[in-house]
Coordinates of C-alpha atoms and ligand atoms in Angstrom, one line a residue:
M51 CA 107.6 45.4 265.5
S52 CA 108.1 45.3 269.2
S53 CA 108.8 41.6 269.7
R54 CA 110.3 40.0 266.6
K55 CA 111.9 36.6 266.2
I56 CA 114.9 37.0 264.0
L57 CA 117.0 34.3 262.5
I58 CA 120.6 35.5 261.8
T59 CA 122.6 32.9 259.8
G60 CA 126.4 32.9 260.0
G61 CA 126.2 34.8 263.3
A62 CA 129.4 33.2 264.6
G63 CA 131.5 34.6 261.7
F64 CA 133.1 38.0 261.4
I65 CA 130.3 40.3 260.3
G66 CA 127.6 38.1 261.7
S67 CA 128.9 38.3 265.2
H68 CA 128.8 42.1 265.1
V69 CA 125.2 42.0 263.7
V70 CA 124.1 39.5 266.4
R71 CA 125.7 41.7 269.1
L72 CA 124.1 44.9 267.8
F73 CA 120.6 43.3 267.5
V74 CA 120.8 41.5 270.9
N75 CA 121.8 44.6 272.7
K76 CA 119.7 47.2 270.8
Y77 CA 116.5 45.2 270.7
P78 CA 115.9 43.5 274.1
N79 CA 112.3 42.7 273.0
Y80 CA 113.5 40.8 270.0
T81 CA 114.5 37.1 270.1
I82 CA 117.7 36.6 268.1
I83 CA 118.4 33.1 266.9
N84 CA 121.9 32.6 265.6
L85 CA 122.1 29.7 263.2
D86 CA 125.7 28.6 262.3
K87 CA 127.5 25.5 261.2
L88 CA 130.7 26.6 262.9
T89 CA 133.0 26.0 259.9
Y90 CA 136.6 27.1 260.2
A91 CA 135.4 30.7 260.0
G92 CA 132.7 30.4 262.7
N93 CA 133.7 30.8 266.3
L94 CA 131.4 31.1 269.4
E95 CA 134.3 32.9 271.2
N96 CA 133.2 35.9 269.0
L97 CA 130.0 36.1 271.0
K98 CA 131.2 35.5 274.6
D99 CA 130.0 38.9 275.8
I100 CA 126.3 38.3 274.8
E101 CA 125.9 34.5 274.9
K102 CA 124.1 34.5 278.2
K103 CA 121.6 37.3 277.3
P104 CA 118.0 36.0 277.6
N105 CA 117.0 37.2 274.1
Y106 CA 119.9 35.2 272.4
H107 CA 119.7 31.6 271.2
F108 CA 122.1 29.5 269.2
E109 CA 121.2 26.8 266.7
H110 CA 124.1 24.7 265.5
G111 CA 123.5 23.4 262.0
D112 CA 123.9 23.6 258.3
I113 CA 121.9 25.7 255.8
L114 CA 122.2 22.8 253.4
D115 CA 120.0 20.8 255.8
I116 CA 116.4 21.8 254.8
E117 CA 114.7 19.6 257.4
F118 CA 116.8 21.4 260.1
L119 CA 115.8 24.8 258.6
N120 CA 112.1 23.9 258.6
T121 CA 112.4 22.8 262.3
V122 CA 114.2 26.1 263.3
F123 CA 111.5 28.2 261.5
S124 CA 108.6 26.4 263.2
K125 CA 110.3 26.0 266.6
H126 CA 111.1 29.7 267.0
Q127 CA 108.2 31.1 264.9
I128 CA 110.7 33.1 262.8
D129 CA 109.4 36.3 261.3
G130 CA 112.6 37.9 260.0
V131 CA 115.8 36.5 258.4
V132 CA 119.2 38.2 258.1
H133 CA 121.2 35.8 256.0
L134 CA 125.0 36.1 256.3
A135 CA 126.1 32.4 256.3
A136 CA 128.4 31.8 253.4
E137 CA 131.8 30.7 252.3
S138 CA 133.4 34.1 252.1
H139 CA 137.1 33.9 251.0
V140 CA 137.9 34.5 247.3
D141 CA 141.2 32.6 247.4
R142 CA 139.5 29.5 248.8
S143 CA 136.8 29.7 246.1
L144 CA 139.6 29.3 243.5
H145 CA 140.5 25.9 245.1
N146 CA 137.1 24.6 246.0
P147 CA 134.3 26.2 243.9
T148 CA 131.8 23.4 244.6
E149 CA 131.8 24.1 248.3
F150 CA 131.0 27.8 247.4
A151 CA 128.2 26.8 245.0
N152 CA 126.7 24.5 247.6
T153 CA 126.8 26.8 250.6
N154 CA 126.2 30.1 248.9
I155 CA 123.7 29.1 246.2
I156 CA 121.9 25.9 247.5
G157 CA 122.1 27.1 251.1
T158 CA 120.4 30.4 250.2
L159 CA 117.8 28.6 248.2
N160 CA 117.1 26.3 251.1
L161 CA 116.5 29.3 253.4
L162 CA 114.2 30.9 250.9
R163 CA 112.2 27.6 250.7
A164 CA 112.1 27.3 254.5
A165 CA 110.8 30.9 254.8
Q166 CA 108.2 30.3 252.1
T167 CA 107.0 27.1 253.8
A168 CA 106.8 28.6 257.2
W169 CA 105.1 31.9 256.2
K170 CA 102.6 30.2 253.9
G171 CA 101.9 33.4 251.9
N172 CA 101.2 35.5 255.0
F173 CA 104.0 38.1 254.6
E174 CA 102.7 40.7 257.0
N175 CA 105.7 42.0 259.1
K176 CA 107.9 39.4 257.5
R177 CA 111.4 40.1 256.0
F178 CA 114.0 38.0 254.3
Y179 CA 117.2 40.0 254.1
H180 CA 120.1 38.6 252.1
I181 CA 123.7 40.0 252.7
S182 CA 125.6 40.2 249.5
T183 CA 128.8 41.8 248.2
D184 CA 130.0 44.5 245.9
E185 CA 132.1 41.8 244.2
V186 CA 129.0 40.7 242.2
Y187 CA 129.4 43.9 240.1
G188 CA 132.9 42.8 238.8
S189 CA 135.8 45.3 238.7
A190 CA 135.3 49.1 238.5
E191 CA 138.6 49.5 236.7
H192 CA 137.5 52.1 234.2
G193 CA 136.6 54.6 236.9
G194 CA 133.2 55.4 238.3
F195 CA 131.3 53.7 241.1
F196 CA 129.0 50.7 241.4
T197 CA 125.4 51.7 241.7
E198 CA 122.5 49.4 242.3
E199 CA 121.8 49.6 238.5
T200 CA 125.3 48.4 237.6
P201 CA 125.0 45.1 235.7
I202 CA 126.1 42.0 237.6
D203 CA 129.4 40.8 236.3
P204 CA 131.0 38.3 238.8
R205 CA 134.5 37.2 238.0
S206 CA 135.6 34.7 240.7
P207 CA 133.9 31.5 241.8
Y208 CA 133.0 33.3 245.1
S209 CA 131.4 36.3 243.4
A210 CA 129.6 34.0 240.9
S211 CA 128.1 32.0 243.8
K212 CA 127.0 35.3 245.6
A213 CA 125.5 36.7 242.3
S214 CA 123.6 33.5 241.8
S215 CA 122.2 33.6 245.3
D216 CA 121.2 37.2 244.7
H217 CA 119.3 36.1 241.6
F218 CA 117.5 33.4 243.6
V219 CA 116.5 36.0 246.2
S220 CA 115.1 38.3 243.5
A221 CA 113.3 35.4 241.9
Y222 CA 111.5 34.6 245.2
Y223 CA 110.4 38.2 245.4
N224 CA 109.2 38.3 241.8
S225 CA 107.7 34.8 241.6
F226 CA 106.2 34.3 245.1
G227 CA 106.1 37.8 246.6
L228 CA 108.5 36.8 249.4
P229 CA 109.4 40.2 251.1
T230 CA 113.1 40.2 250.3
L231 CA 115.9 42.8 250.6
I232 CA 119.5 42.6 249.4
S233 CA 122.5 44.7 250.3
R234 CA 125.9 44.7 248.7
C235 CA 128.8 45.9 250.8
S236 CA 132.4 46.7 250.2
N237 CA 135.4 45.3 252.2
N238 CA 134.9 45.2 255.9
Y239 CA 137.6 45.3 258.6
G240 CA 137.7 45.2 262.4
P241 CA 137.8 42.9 265.4
F242 CA 137.1 39.1 264.9
H243 CA 138.1 39.3 261.2
F244 CA 139.5 35.8 260.3
P245 CA 143.2 36.2 259.6
E246 CA 143.1 34.8 256.1
K247 CA 141.9 38.2 254.9
L248 CA 144.3 41.0 254.0
I249 CA 144.2 43.3 257.1
P250 CA 144.3 40.7 259.9
L251 CA 146.7 38.5 258.0
M252 CA 149.1 41.4 257.8
I253 CA 148.7 42.3 261.4
N254 CA 149.3 38.6 262.5
N255 CA 152.3 38.3 260.3
I256 CA 153.8 41.5 261.5
I257 CA 153.4 40.4 265.1
N258 CA 155.1 37.1 264.2
N259 CA 157.8 38.7 262.0
K260 CA 156.6 36.7 259.0
P261 CA 156.7 37.8 255.3
L262 CA 153.8 40.1 254.3
P263 CA 152.5 38.5 251.0
V264 CA 151.3 41.3 248.7
Y265 CA 149.6 39.9 245.6
G266 CA 151.2 41.2 242.4
K267 CA 152.3 44.8 242.5
G268 CA 149.7 45.6 245.2
E269 CA 147.9 48.1 243.0
N270 CA 144.5 46.6 243.4
I271 CA 142.0 49.0 245.1
R272 CA 139.4 48.1 247.8
D273 CA 136.9 50.4 249.6
W274 CA 137.2 49.7 253.4
L275 CA 134.4 50.0 255.9
F276 CA 134.6 49.4 259.7
V277 CA 132.5 46.3 260.5
E278 CA 130.4 48.0 263.1
D279 CA 129.3 50.6 260.4
H280 CA 128.2 47.6 258.2
A281 CA 126.3 46.2 261.1
R282 CA 124.5 49.5 261.6
A283 CA 123.7 49.7 257.9
I284 CA 122.2 46.2 258.1
D285 CA 120.1 47.3 261.0
S286 CA 118.9 50.4 259.0
I287 CA 118.1 48.3 255.9
F288 CA 116.3 45.6 257.9
H289 CA 114.0 48.2 259.5
K290 CA 113.8 51.0 257.0
G291 CA 114.6 49.4 253.6
K292 CA 111.9 48.9 250.9
V293 CA 111.0 45.3 250.2
G294 CA 112.2 44.1 246.8
E295 CA 115.1 46.6 246.7
V296 CA 118.9 46.3 246.6
Y297 CA 121.1 48.7 248.7
N298 CA 124.8 49.3 248.2
I299 CA 126.9 49.9 251.3
G300 CA 130.4 51.4 251.3
G301 CA 132.9 53.5 253.2
N302 CA 133.9 55.9 250.4
N303 CA 137.4 54.9 251.5
E304 CA 139.5 53.6 248.6
W305 CA 143.0 52.3 249.2
K306 CA 145.6 50.6 247.0
N307 CA 146.7 47.4 248.8
I308 CA 150.3 48.4 248.9
D309 CA 149.5 51.8 250.5
L310 CA 147.3 50.1 253.1
V311 CA 150.0 47.5 253.9
N312 CA 152.6 50.3 254.3
L313 CA 150.2 52.2 256.6
L314 CA 149.7 49.1 258.7
C315 CA 153.5 48.6 258.9
H316 CA 153.9 52.1 260.2
I317 CA 151.2 51.7 262.8
M318 CA 152.5 48.3 264.0
D319 CA 156.1 49.6 264.3
K320 CA 154.8 52.3 266.7
K321 CA 152.6 49.9 268.7
L322 CA 155.3 47.2 269.0
N323 CA 158.0 49.8 269.8
R324 CA 160.0 48.7 266.8
A325 CA 162.2 51.0 264.7
E326 CA 160.3 52.7 261.8
G327 CA 160.7 50.6 258.7
T328 CA 161.1 47.2 260.5
S329 CA 157.8 45.8 259.4
Q330 CA 158.1 47.3 255.9
K331 CA 161.1 45.1 255.3
L332 CA 158.8 42.0 255.6
I333 CA 156.8 43.0 252.5
T334 CA 157.1 40.3 249.8
H335 CA 155.4 40.6 246.4
V336 CA 154.0 37.2 245.5
T337 CA 152.3 35.7 242.5
D338 CA 149.0 37.5 241.8
R339 CA 145.6 36.1 242.6
P340 CA 144.2 34.7 239.3
G341 CA 141.5 37.0 237.8
H342 CA 142.2 39.5 240.5
D343 CA 139.6 42.3 240.3
L344 CA 141.5 45.6 240.1
R345 CA 139.0 48.0 241.9
Y346 CA 135.8 48.0 243.9
A347 CA 134.1 51.3 244.4
I348 CA 130.7 51.7 245.9
D349 CA 128.1 54.5 245.5
A350 CA 126.0 54.2 248.7
S351 CA 123.9 57.3 248.1
K352 CA 120.6 55.4 247.9
L353 CA 121.1 53.9 251.3
I354 CA 122.1 57.3 252.8
S355 CA 119.2 59.2 251.3
E356 CA 116.6 56.5 252.1
T357 CA 117.6 55.5 255.6
G358 CA 119.9 58.3 256.9
W359 CA 122.7 55.8 257.5
R360 CA 126.3 57.1 257.4
P361 CA 129.6 55.5 258.3
D362 CA 130.6 56.7 261.8
V363 CA 134.2 55.4 262.1
T364 CA 137.0 57.1 260.2
F365 CA 139.7 54.8 258.7
E366 CA 142.3 56.2 261.1
V367 CA 140.2 55.4 264.2
G368 CA 138.9 52.1 262.8
L369 CA 142.4 50.8 261.9
E370 CA 143.8 51.9 265.3
K371 CA 140.8 50.1 267.1
T372 CA 141.5 47.0 265.0
V373 CA 145.2 46.8 265.6
D374 CA 144.6 47.4 269.3
W375 CA 142.0 44.6 269.4
Y376 CA 144.4 42.1 267.8
L377 CA 147.2 43.0 270.1
A378 CA 144.9 42.6 273.1
N379 CA 143.5 39.3 271.8
T380 CA 146.5 37.2 270.9
T381 CA 144.9 34.1 272.5
W382 CA 142.0 34.4 270.0
L383 CA 144.5 35.0 267.2
N384 CA 146.6 32.0 268.2
N385 CA 143.6 29.7 268.6
V386 CA 142.2 30.5 265.1
T387 CA 145.5 30.3 263.4
S388 CA 146.6 27.0 264.8
G389 CA 145.7 23.5 263.4
E390 CA 143.8 23.5 260.1
Y391 CA 144.7 27.1 259.4
L392 CA 148.4 26.4 259.3
K393 CA 147.9 23.8 256.6
Y394 CA 145.8 26.2 254.6
Y395 CA 148.4 29.0 255.0
N396 CA 151.3 26.8 253.9
N397 CA 149.3 25.5 250.8
M398 CA 148.3 29.0 249.8
Y399 CA 151.6 30.8 250.2
Q400 CA 154.5 28.4 250.0
G401 CA 156.5 28.8 246.8
R402 CA 154.3 31.6 245.6
Ligands
LIG90 P1 132.9 34.6 257.6 O1 133.5 33.7 256.7 O2 133.7 35.3 258.6 O3 131.6 33.9 258.3 C1 130.7 33.0 257.7 C2 129.9 32.3 258.7 O4 129.0 31.5 258.0 C3 130.7 31.5 259.7 O5 130.3 31.6 261.0 C4 130.4 30.0 259.2 O6 130.5 29.1 260.2 C5 129.0 30.2 258.7 N1 128.7 29.2 257.7 C6 129.4 28.8 256.6 N2 128.8 27.8 255.9 C7 127.7 27.5 256.6 C8 126.6 26.6 256.4 N3 126.6 25.7 255.4 N4 125.6 26.6 257.3 C9 125.5 27.5 258.4 N5 126.5 28.3 258.6 C10 127.6 28.4 257.7 O7 132.2 35.7 256.6 P2 132.0 37.3 256.8 O8 133.2 37.9 256.3 O9 131.5 37.6 258.1 O10 130.8 37.5 255.7 C11 129.5 37.3 256.1 C12 128.6 37.6 254.9 O11 128.8 38.9 254.4 C13 128.9 36.7 253.7 O12 127.6 36.4 253.1 C14 129.7 37.5 252.8 O13 129.5 37.1 251.4 C15 129.2 38.9 253.0 N6 130.1 40.0 252.8 C16 131.4 40.0 253.4 C17 132.2 41.1 253.3 C18 133.6 41.2 254.0 O14 134.3 42.1 253.7 N7 133.9 40.2 254.8 C19 131.8 42.2 252.5 C20 130.5 42.2 251.9 C21 129.7 41.1 252.1
LIG91 O1 134.4 43.5 248.6 C1 133.7 42.6 249.5 C2 134.5 41.4 249.7 O2 135.7 41.7 250.4 C3 133.7 40.3 250.4 O3 132.6 39.9 249.7 C4 134.6 39.1 250.7 O4 133.9 38.1 251.5 C5 135.8 39.5 251.4 O5 136.7 38.4 251.7 C6 136.6 40.6 250.7 O6 137.1 40.1 249.5 P1 138.6 40.5 249.0 O7 139.1 39.5 248.1 O8 138.6 41.9 248.5 O9 139.4 40.5 250.4 P2 140.8 39.9 250.8 O10 141.0 40.4 252.2 O11 141.0 38.5 250.6 O12 141.8 40.7 249.9 C7 141.8 42.2 249.9 C8 142.8 42.6 248.8 O13 144.2 42.2 249.3 C9 142.7 41.9 247.5 O14 143.0 42.8 246.4 C10 143.7 40.7 247.5 C11 144.8 41.3 248.4 N1 145.6 40.4 249.2 C12 144.9 39.5 250.0 C13 145.5 38.6 250.8 C14 144.8 37.7 251.7 C15 147.0 40.4 249.2 O15 147.6 41.2 248.5 N2 147.6 39.5 250.0 C16 147.0 38.6 250.8 O16 147.6 37.8 251.5

């Protein structure tokens, strides 16, 4: 395993950029190929610190383009895949489900086909690792935690597309012996998170004194994990996970949205030297997300016992790091929230 050639898809996105950084720095003997279409969510600024490293390469392209995928596999002699490229935002999936089905289902199927073509049944030292989400399990609203045996019950177009892609990955393992792995993680947060998602959206709006749109009563519960802990879990599963298996990843850190927004208001008031309570006044309850899953809660004990992974970063430390990063990177924030994003934001939130 000393000199692998690993294709990471979606490496210019939020989680992908942390995975690329970790692999490039930790494994100088590996060649890391980042394949990304650079949609609104992909940004090469996220990788400035590693882009000149000799073991890093970028391929600009679309996972819907099978010819392009075949070329990348043969040009770089890929022997491992970590697949993160996806449309990832639930709210957008409610408005454009077809784009989610195309990218998340057909795009994943294309990658499976390209790996199958390139590897020609020789699966020694090969790995196809698909990054999925806890949302495929539905809503854990009657208590308890999602385990890997929890039946799949996706409830949004986004989670339906991810669940479908998971099934295709399992089908390639069962039908063709492709050496696949799947992981399903809870909500991530941290630097480079696109500010359409709850935590960076609230930070950005507090900085700009804009309303803080809490969906419904804010009683929905999410389990938050610092993104670098997710990247380390992906490293553990890629290297130590058992082929054909599914692994849950979570932070054991459940928060009601309204409590989390209040906490962020408190932290931001301190950071911005504003009187306590200033940001809280910006909280606005808006119309709920249709079909809004009440609770996600992950049991990650299989991952912990099989690989020894554990989250390193407490929520207190992770949130502080995150807030500090956004305050120190206002140019990044302004760049990604200008232009197209403003149109999206106004469509999504006006009159809600
Ligand atoms: P993101 O939206 O920040 O990034 C997605 C990346 O995929 C972008 O760089 C984008 O340009 C790229 N991409 C999109 N369509 C593409 C295409 N057709 N071809 C090539 N590249 C394309 O997403 P994220 O939050 O970093 O999530 C990454 C993965 O992790 C996704 O598969 C998501 O379902 C999963 N996931 C996310 C979370 C979370 O909390 N964000 C939690 C669990 C699982
Ligand atoms: O659980 C893993 C999933 O977490 C990933 O698979 C998805 O890619 C990722 O986007 C995330 O999905 P969520 O829908 O949970 O994340 P989001 O940040 O959009 O919303 C978190 C919670 O906050 C959710 O209950 C909706 C609520 N919310 C969100 C936004 C954007 C608000 O109340 N107001 C908002 O403006």
